[in-house]
mmCIF file of C-alpha atoms and ligand atoms in Angstrom:
data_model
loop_
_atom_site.group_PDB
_atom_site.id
_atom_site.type_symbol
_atom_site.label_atom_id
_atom_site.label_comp_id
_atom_site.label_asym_id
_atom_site.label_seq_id
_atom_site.Cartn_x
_atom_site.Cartn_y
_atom_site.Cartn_z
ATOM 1 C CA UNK A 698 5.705 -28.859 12.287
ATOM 2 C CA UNK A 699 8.815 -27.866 13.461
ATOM 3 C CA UNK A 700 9.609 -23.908 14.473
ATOM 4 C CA UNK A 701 12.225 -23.352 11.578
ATOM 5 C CA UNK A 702 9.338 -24.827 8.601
ATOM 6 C CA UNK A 703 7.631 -21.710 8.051
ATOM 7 C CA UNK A 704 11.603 -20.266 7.353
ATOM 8 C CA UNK A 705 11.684 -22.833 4.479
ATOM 9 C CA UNK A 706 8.596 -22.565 3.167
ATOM 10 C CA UNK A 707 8.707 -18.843 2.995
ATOM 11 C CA UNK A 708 11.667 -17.688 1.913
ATOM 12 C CA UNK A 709 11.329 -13.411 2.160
ATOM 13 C CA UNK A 710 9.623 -14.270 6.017
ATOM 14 C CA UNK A 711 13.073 -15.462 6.763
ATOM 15 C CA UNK A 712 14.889 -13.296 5.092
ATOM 16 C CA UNK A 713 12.798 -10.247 6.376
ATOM 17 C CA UNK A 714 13.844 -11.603 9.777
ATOM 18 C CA UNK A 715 17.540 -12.136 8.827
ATOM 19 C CA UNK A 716 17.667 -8.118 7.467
ATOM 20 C CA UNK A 717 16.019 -6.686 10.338
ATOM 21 C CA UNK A 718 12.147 -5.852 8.716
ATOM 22 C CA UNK A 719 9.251 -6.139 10.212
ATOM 23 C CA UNK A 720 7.301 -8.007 7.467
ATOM 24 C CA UNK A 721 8.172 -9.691 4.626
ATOM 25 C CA UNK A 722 6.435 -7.190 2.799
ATOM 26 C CA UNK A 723 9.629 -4.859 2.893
ATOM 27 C CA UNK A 724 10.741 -6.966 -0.245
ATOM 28 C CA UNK A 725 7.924 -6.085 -2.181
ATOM 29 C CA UNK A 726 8.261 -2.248 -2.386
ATOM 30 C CA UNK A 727 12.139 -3.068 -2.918
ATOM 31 C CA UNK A 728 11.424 -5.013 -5.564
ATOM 32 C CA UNK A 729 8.672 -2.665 -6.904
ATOM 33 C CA UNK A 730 11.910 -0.120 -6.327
ATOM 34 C CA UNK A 731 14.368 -1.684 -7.757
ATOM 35 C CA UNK A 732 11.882 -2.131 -11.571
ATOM 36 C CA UNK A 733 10.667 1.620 -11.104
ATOM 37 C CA UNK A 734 13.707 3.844 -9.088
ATOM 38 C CA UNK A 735 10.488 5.816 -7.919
ATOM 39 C CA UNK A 736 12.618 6.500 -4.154
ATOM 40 C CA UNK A 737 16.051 7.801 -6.072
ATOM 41 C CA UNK A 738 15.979 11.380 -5.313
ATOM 42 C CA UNK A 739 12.735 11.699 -2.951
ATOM 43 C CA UNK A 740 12.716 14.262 -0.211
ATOM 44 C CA UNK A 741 9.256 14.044 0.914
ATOM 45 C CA UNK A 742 7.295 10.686 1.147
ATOM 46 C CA UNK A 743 3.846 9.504 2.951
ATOM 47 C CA UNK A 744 3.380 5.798 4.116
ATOM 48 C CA UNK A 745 -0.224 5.292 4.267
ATOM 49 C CA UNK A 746 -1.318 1.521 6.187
ATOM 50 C CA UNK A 747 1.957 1.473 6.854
ATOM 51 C CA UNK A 748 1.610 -1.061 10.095
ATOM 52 C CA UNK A 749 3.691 -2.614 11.558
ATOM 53 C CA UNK A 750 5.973 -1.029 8.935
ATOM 54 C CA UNK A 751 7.964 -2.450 6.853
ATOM 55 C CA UNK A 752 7.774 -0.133 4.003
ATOM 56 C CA UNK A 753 8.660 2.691 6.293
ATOM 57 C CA UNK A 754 11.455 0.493 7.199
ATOM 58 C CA UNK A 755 12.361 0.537 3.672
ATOM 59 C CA UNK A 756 11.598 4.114 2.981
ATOM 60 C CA UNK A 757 13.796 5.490 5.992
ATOM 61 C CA UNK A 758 16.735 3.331 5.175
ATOM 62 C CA UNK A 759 16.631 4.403 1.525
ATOM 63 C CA UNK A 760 16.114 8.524 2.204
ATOM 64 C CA UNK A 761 18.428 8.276 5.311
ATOM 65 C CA UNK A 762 21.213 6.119 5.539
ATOM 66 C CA UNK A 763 21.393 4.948 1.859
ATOM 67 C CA UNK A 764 21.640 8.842 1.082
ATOM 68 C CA UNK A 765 22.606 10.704 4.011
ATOM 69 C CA UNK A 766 22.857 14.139 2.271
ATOM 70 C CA UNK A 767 20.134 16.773 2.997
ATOM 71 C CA UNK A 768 18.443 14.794 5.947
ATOM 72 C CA UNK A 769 17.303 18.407 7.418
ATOM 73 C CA UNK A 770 14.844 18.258 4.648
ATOM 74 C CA UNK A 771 13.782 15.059 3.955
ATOM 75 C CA UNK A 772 10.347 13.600 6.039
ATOM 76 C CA UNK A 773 8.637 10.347 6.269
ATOM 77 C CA UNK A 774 4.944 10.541 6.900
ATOM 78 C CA UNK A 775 3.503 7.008 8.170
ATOM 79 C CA UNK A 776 -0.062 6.426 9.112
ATOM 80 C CA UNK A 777 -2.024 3.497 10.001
ATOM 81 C CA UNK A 778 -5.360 2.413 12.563
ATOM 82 C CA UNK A 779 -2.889 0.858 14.622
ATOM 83 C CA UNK A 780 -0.311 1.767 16.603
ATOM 84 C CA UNK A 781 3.092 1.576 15.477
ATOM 85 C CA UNK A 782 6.085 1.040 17.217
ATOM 86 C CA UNK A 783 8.919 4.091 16.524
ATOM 87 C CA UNK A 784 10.764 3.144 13.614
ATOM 88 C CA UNK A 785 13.916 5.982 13.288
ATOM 89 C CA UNK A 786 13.291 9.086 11.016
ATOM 90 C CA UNK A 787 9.679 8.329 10.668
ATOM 91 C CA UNK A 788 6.677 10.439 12.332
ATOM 92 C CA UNK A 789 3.693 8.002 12.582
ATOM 93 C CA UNK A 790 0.099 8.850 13.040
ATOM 94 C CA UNK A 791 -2.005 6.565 14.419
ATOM 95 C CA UNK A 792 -5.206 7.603 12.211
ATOM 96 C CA UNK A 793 -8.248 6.244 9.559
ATOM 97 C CA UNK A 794 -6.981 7.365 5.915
ATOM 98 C CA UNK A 795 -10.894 7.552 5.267
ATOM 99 C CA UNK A 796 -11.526 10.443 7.948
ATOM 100 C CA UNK A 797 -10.638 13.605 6.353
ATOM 101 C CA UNK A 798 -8.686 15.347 9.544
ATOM 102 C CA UNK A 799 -6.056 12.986 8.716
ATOM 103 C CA UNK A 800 -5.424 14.987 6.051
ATOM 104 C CA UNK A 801 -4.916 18.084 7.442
ATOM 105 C CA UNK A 802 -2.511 15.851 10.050
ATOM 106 C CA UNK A 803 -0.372 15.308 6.914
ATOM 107 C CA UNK A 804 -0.530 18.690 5.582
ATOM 108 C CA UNK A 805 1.055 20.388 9.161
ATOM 109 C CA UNK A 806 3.341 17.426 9.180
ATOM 110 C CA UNK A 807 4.932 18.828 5.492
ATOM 111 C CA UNK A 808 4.416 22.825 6.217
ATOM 112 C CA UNK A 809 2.374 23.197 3.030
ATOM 113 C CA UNK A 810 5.155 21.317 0.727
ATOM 114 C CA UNK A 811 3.768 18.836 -1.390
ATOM 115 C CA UNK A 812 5.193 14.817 -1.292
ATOM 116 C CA UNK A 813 7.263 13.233 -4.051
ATOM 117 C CA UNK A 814 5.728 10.178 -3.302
ATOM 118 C CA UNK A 815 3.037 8.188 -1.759
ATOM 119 C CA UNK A 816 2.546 4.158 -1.325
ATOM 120 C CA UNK A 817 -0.229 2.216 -0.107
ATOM 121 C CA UNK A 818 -0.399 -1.464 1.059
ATOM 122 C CA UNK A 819 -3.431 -1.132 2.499
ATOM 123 C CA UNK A 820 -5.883 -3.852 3.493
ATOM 124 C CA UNK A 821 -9.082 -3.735 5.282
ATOM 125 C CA UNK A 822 -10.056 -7.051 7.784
ATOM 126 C CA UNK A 823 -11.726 -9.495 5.732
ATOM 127 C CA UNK A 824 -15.183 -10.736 6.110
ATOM 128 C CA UNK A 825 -14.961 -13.533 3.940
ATOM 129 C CA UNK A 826 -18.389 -12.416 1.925
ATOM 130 C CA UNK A 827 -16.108 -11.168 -1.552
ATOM 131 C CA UNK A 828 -18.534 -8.851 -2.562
ATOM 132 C CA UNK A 829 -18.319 -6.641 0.313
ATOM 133 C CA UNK A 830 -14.679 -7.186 1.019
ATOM 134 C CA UNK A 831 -13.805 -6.201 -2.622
ATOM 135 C CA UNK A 832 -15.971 -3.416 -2.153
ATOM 136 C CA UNK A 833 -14.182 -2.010 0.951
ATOM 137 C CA UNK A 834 -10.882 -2.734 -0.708
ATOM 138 C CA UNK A 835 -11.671 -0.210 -3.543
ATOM 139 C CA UNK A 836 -13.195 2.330 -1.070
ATOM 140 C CA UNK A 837 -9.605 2.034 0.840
ATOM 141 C CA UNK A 838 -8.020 2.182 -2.229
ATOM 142 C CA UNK A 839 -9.898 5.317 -3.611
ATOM 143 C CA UNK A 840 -8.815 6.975 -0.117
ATOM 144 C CA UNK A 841 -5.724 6.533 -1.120
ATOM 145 C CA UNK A 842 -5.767 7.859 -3.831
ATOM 146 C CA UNK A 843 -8.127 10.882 -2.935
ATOM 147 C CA UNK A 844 -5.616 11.807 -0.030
ATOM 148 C CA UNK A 845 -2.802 11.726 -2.871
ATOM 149 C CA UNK A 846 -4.496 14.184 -5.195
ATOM 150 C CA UNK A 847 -4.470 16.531 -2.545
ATOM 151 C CA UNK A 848 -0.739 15.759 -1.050
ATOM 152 C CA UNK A 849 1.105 14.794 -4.224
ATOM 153 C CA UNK A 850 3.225 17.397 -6.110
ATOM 154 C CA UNK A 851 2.959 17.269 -10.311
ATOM 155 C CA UNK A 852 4.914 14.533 -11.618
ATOM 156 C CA UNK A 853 5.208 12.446 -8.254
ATOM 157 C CA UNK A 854 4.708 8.649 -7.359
ATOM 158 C CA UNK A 855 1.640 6.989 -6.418
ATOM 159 C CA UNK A 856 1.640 2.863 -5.409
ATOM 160 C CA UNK A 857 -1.212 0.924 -3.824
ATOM 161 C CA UNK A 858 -1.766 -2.573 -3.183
ATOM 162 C CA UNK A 859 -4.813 -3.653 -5.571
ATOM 163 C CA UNK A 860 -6.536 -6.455 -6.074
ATOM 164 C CA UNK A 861 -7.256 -7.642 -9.700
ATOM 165 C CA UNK A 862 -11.107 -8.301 -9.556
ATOM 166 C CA UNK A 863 -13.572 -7.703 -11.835
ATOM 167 C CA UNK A 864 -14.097 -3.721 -11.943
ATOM 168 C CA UNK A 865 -10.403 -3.000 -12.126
ATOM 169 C CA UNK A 866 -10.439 -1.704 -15.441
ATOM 170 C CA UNK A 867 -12.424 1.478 -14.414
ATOM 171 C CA UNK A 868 -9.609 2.243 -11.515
ATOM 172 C CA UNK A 869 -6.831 2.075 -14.119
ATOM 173 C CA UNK A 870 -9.258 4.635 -16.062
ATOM 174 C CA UNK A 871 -9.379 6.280 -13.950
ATOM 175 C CA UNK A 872 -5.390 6.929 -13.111
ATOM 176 C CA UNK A 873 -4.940 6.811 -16.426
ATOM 177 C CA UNK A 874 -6.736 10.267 -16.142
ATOM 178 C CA UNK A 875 -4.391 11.888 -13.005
ATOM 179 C CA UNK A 876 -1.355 10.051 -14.260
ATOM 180 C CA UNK A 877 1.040 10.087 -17.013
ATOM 181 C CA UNK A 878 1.925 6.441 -16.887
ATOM 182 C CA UNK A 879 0.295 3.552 -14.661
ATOM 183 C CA UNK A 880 1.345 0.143 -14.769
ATOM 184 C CA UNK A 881 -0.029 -3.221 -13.196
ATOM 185 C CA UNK A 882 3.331 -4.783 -11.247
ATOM 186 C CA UNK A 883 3.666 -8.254 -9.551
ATOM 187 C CA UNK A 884 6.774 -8.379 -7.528
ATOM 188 C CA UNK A 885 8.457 -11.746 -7.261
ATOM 189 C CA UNK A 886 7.725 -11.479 -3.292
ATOM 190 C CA UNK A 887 3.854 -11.215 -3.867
ATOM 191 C CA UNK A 888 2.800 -14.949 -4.269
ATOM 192 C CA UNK A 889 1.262 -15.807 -7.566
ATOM 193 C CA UNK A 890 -1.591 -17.499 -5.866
ATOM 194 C CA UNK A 891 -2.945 -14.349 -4.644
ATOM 195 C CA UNK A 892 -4.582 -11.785 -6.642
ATOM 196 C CA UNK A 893 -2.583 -8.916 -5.141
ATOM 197 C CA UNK A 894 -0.822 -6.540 -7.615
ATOM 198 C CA UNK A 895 0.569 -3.096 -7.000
ATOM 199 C CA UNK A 896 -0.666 0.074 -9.563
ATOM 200 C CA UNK A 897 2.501 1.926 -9.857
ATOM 201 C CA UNK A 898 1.333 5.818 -10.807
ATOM 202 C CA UNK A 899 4.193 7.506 -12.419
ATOM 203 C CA UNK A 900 3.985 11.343 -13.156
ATOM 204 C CA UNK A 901 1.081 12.914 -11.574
ATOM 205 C CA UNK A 902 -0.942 15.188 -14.324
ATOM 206 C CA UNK A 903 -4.291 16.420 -13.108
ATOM 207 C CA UNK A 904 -5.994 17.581 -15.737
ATOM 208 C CA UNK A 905 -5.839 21.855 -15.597
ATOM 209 C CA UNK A 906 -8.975 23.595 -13.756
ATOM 210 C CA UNK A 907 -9.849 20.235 -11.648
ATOM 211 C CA UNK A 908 -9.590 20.694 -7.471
ATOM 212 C CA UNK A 909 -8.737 17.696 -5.605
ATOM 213 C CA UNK A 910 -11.661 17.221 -3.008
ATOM 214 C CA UNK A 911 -11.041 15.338 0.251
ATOM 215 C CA UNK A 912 -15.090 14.424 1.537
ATOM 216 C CA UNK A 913 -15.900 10.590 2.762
ATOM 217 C CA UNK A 914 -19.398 11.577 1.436
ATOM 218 C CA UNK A 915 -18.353 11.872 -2.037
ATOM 219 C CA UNK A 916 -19.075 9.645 -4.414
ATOM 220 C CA UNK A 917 -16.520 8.155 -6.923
ATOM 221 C CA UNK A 918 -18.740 10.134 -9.991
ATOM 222 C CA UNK A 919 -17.853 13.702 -8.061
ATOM 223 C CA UNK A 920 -15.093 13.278 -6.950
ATOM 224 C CA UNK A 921 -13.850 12.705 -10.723
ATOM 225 C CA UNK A 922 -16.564 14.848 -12.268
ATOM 226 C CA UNK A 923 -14.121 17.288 -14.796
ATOM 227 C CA UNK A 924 -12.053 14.528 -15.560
ATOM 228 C CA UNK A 925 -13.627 13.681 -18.643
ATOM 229 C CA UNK A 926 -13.771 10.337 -17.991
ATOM 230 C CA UNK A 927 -16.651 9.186 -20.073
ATOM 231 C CA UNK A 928 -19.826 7.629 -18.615
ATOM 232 C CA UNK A 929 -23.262 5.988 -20.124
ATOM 233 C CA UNK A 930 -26.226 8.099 -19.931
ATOM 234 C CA UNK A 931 -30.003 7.111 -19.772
ATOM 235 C CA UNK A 932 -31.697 8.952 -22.758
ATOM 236 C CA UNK A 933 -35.049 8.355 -24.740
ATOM 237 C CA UNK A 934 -33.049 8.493 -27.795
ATOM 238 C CA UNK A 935 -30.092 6.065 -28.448
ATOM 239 C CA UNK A 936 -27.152 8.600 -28.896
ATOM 240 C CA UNK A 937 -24.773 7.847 -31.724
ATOM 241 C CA UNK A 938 -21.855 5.270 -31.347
ATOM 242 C CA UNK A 939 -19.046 6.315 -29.757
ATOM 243 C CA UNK A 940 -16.399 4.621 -28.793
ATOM 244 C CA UNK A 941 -15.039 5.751 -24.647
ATOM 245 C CA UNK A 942 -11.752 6.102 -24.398
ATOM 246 C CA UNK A 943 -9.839 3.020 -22.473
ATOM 247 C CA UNK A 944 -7.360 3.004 -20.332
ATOM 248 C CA UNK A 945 -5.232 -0.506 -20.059
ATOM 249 C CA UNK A 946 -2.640 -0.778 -17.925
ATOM 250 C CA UNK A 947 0.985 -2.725 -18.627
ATOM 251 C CA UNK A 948 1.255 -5.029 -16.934
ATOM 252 C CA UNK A 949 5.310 -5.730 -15.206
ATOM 253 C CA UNK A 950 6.203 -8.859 -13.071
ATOM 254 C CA UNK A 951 9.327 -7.315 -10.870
ATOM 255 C CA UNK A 952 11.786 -8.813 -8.913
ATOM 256 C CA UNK A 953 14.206 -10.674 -11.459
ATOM 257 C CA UNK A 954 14.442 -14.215 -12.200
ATOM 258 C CA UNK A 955 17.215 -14.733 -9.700
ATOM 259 C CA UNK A 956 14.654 -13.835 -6.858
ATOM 260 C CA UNK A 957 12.958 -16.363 -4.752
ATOM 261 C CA UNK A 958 9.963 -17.372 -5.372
ATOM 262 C CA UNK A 959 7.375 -17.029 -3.110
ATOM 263 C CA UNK A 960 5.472 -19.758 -3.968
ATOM 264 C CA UNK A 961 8.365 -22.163 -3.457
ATOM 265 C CA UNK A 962 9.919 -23.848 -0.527
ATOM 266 C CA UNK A 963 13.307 -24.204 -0.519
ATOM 267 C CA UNK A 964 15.121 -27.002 1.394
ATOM 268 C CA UNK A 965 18.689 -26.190 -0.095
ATOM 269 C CA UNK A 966 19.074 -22.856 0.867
ATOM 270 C CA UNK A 967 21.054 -22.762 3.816
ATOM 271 C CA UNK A 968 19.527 -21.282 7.246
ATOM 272 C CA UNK A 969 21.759 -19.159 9.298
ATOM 273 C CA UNK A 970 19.924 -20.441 12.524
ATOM 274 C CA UNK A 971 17.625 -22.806 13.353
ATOM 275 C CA UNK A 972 14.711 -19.737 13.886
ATOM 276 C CA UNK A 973 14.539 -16.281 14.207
ATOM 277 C CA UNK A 974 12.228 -14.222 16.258
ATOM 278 C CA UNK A 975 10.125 -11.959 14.876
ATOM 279 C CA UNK A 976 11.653 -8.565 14.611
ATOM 280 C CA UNK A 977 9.055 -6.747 16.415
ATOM 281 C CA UNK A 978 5.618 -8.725 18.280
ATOM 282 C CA UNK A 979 2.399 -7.146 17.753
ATOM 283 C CA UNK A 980 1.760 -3.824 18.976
ATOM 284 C CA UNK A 981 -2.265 -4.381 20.466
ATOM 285 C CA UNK A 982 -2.861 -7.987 18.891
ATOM 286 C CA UNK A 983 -6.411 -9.407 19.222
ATOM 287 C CA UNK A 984 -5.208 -12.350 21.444
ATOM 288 C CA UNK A 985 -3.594 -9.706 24.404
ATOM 289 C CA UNK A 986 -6.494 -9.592 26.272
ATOM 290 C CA UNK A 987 -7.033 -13.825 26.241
ATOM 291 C CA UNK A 988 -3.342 -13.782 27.583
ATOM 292 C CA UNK A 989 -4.342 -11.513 29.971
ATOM 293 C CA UNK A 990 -7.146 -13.707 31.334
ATOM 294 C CA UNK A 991 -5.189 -16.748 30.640
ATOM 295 C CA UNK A 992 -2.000 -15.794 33.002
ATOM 296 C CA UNK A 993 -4.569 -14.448 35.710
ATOM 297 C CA UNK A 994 -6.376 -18.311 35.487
ATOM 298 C CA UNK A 995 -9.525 -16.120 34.422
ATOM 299 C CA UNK A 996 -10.042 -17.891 31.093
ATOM 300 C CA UNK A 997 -12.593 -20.427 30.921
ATOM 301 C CA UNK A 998 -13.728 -22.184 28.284
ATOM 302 C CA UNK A 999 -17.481 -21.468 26.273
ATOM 303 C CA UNK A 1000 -20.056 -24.204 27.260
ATOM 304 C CA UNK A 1001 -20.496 -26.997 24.868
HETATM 305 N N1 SAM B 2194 2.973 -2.042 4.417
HETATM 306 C C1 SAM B 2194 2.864 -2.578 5.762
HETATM 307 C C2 SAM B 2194 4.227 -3.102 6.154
HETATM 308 O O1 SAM B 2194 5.051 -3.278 5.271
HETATM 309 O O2 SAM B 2194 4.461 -3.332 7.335
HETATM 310 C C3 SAM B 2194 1.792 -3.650 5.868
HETATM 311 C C4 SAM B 2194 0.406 -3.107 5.741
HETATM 312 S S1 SAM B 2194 -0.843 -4.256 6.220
HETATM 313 C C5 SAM B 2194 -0.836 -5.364 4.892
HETATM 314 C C6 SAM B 2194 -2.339 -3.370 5.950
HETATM 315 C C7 SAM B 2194 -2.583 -2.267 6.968
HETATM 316 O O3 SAM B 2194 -3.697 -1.481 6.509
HETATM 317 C C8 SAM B 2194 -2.982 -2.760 8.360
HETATM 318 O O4 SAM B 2194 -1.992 -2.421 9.295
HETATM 319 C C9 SAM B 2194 -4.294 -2.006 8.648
HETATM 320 O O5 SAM B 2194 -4.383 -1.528 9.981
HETATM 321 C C10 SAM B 2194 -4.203 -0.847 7.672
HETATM 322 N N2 SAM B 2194 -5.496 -0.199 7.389
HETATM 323 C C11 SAM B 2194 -6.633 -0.780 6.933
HETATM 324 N N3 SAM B 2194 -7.614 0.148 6.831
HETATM 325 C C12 SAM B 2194 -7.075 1.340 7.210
HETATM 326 C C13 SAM B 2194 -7.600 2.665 7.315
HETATM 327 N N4 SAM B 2194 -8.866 2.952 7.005
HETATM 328 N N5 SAM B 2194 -6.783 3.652 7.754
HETATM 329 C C14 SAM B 2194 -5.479 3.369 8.082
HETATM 330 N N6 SAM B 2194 -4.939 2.134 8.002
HETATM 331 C C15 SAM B 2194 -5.728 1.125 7.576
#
């Protein structure tokens, strides 16, 4: 397979190259931008799983040199488990969004203002056993979305990366409760093989008298207890009907028609070079240390 093949058969990898990102995934939160407008007018913003960062990419050139007016003011928040490499206007924190100083990190970062918007495309490392990865992927997703309760001003932005399994009804429910509007988006750049979808949270509402509570130990029940979301009881007696009020999400495929898709490979689109480099290698990846061994002639190979 020759270098340039991937270029063809994956259009926004070579375009991500060509416009200077650091993952294709840049051209999903344009895309996701360019349906919702959720970054026109956005002064504070937190990236969370933001490596190697091409949303922050995406998020400095839009607040910064898109809009250069008021920089003094705006902040970009990024945070991820790994390192990042500096990307300009962007603090990053290398951090766990589960652990509950990170926070507090967050907090100092924006002097007690609140953020306009938050965005998740986070992923944990998969196991391959679906029942426990789609279990860790709501438990990162609900970390999300329990550090944006506490960050998020009233009527600000929340988008995370879900995956459309079987218990994603209750999550919609359940931001159907905190927000005004949520929709199900696919962006053209997210390939239609894959199950990924983004929940775009417009207009954040908590309902009056309930306290965001950031606690790992809390369970999903607490930590929406006073949201009125309603739940199935155990009782001798059979209680009478009632129907529980259902939250369903619209559901938006973004992008435009005129997009590539990213399920196609296109041999007519012309290539400005035979291949591009990536725009930035790996800050700590898992094969450094092999390398290592390898260039010092200290790798050998396991024993049949
Ligand atoms: N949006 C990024 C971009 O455009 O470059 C890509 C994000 S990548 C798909 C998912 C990221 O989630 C990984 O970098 C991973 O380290 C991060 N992640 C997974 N679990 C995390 C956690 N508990 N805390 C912080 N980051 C986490």
């Amino acid at each position: 397979m020759g270098k340039s093949s991937k270029d063809k058969r994956d259009l926004y990898y070579r375009k991500a190259k060509e416009q200077g990102y650091r993952a294709r995934s840049a051209f999903k939160l344009l895309q996701l931008d360019e349906q919702f407008r959720f970054l026109d007018n956005v002064t504070r913003v937190v990236d969370l799983c933001a490596a190697p960062g091409s949303w922050s990419q995406v998020l400095s050139r839009r607040l910064f040199e898109e809009d250069p007016e008021n920089c003094d003011q705006k902040r970009i928040v990024a945070v991820d488990l790994q390192p990042m490499f500096p990307i300009d206007h962007v603090t990053t924190i290398q951090a766990d969004i589960t652990h509950p100083k990170t926070l507090s990190k967050i907090m100092d970062l924006f002097e007690g203002e609140k953020a306009d918007f938050v965005c998740s495309d986070g992923a944990p490392d998969v196991t391959g056993l679906h029942d426990l990865d789609e279990y860790v992927q709501q438990q990162l997703i609900l970390s999300a979305l329990q550090l944006t309760t506490c960050l998020l001003r009233e009527g600000g932005v929340f988008v995370a990366k879900i995956f459309r399994g079987r218990d994603i009804d209750m999550l919609y429910s359940q931001l159907g409760y905190l927000f005004e509007r949520v929709v199900c988006a696919k962006p053209r750049s997210s390939r239609g093989t894959s199950l990924e979808s983004f929940v775009v949270c417009l207009g954040y509402k908590p309902p009056t008298n309930w306290e965001p509570r950031l606690d790992v130990n809390m369970s999903v029940e607490d930590f929406f207890r006073g949201c009125d979301i309603g739940r199935l009881t155990i009782k001798d007696e059979l209680p009478a009907y009632h129907e529980e009020p259902r939250s369903v999400a619209e559901f938006i495929s973004c992008g435009g028609l005129g997009s590539f898709d990213s399920d196609a490979t296109y041999h007519d689109v012309p290539l400005n070079s035979i291949a591009l480099d990536p725009v930035q290698p790996p800050t700590n990846p898992p094969y450094k240390r092999a390398l290592e061994l390898k260039r010092k002639g200290k790798l050998t190979r396991a024993a049949q």
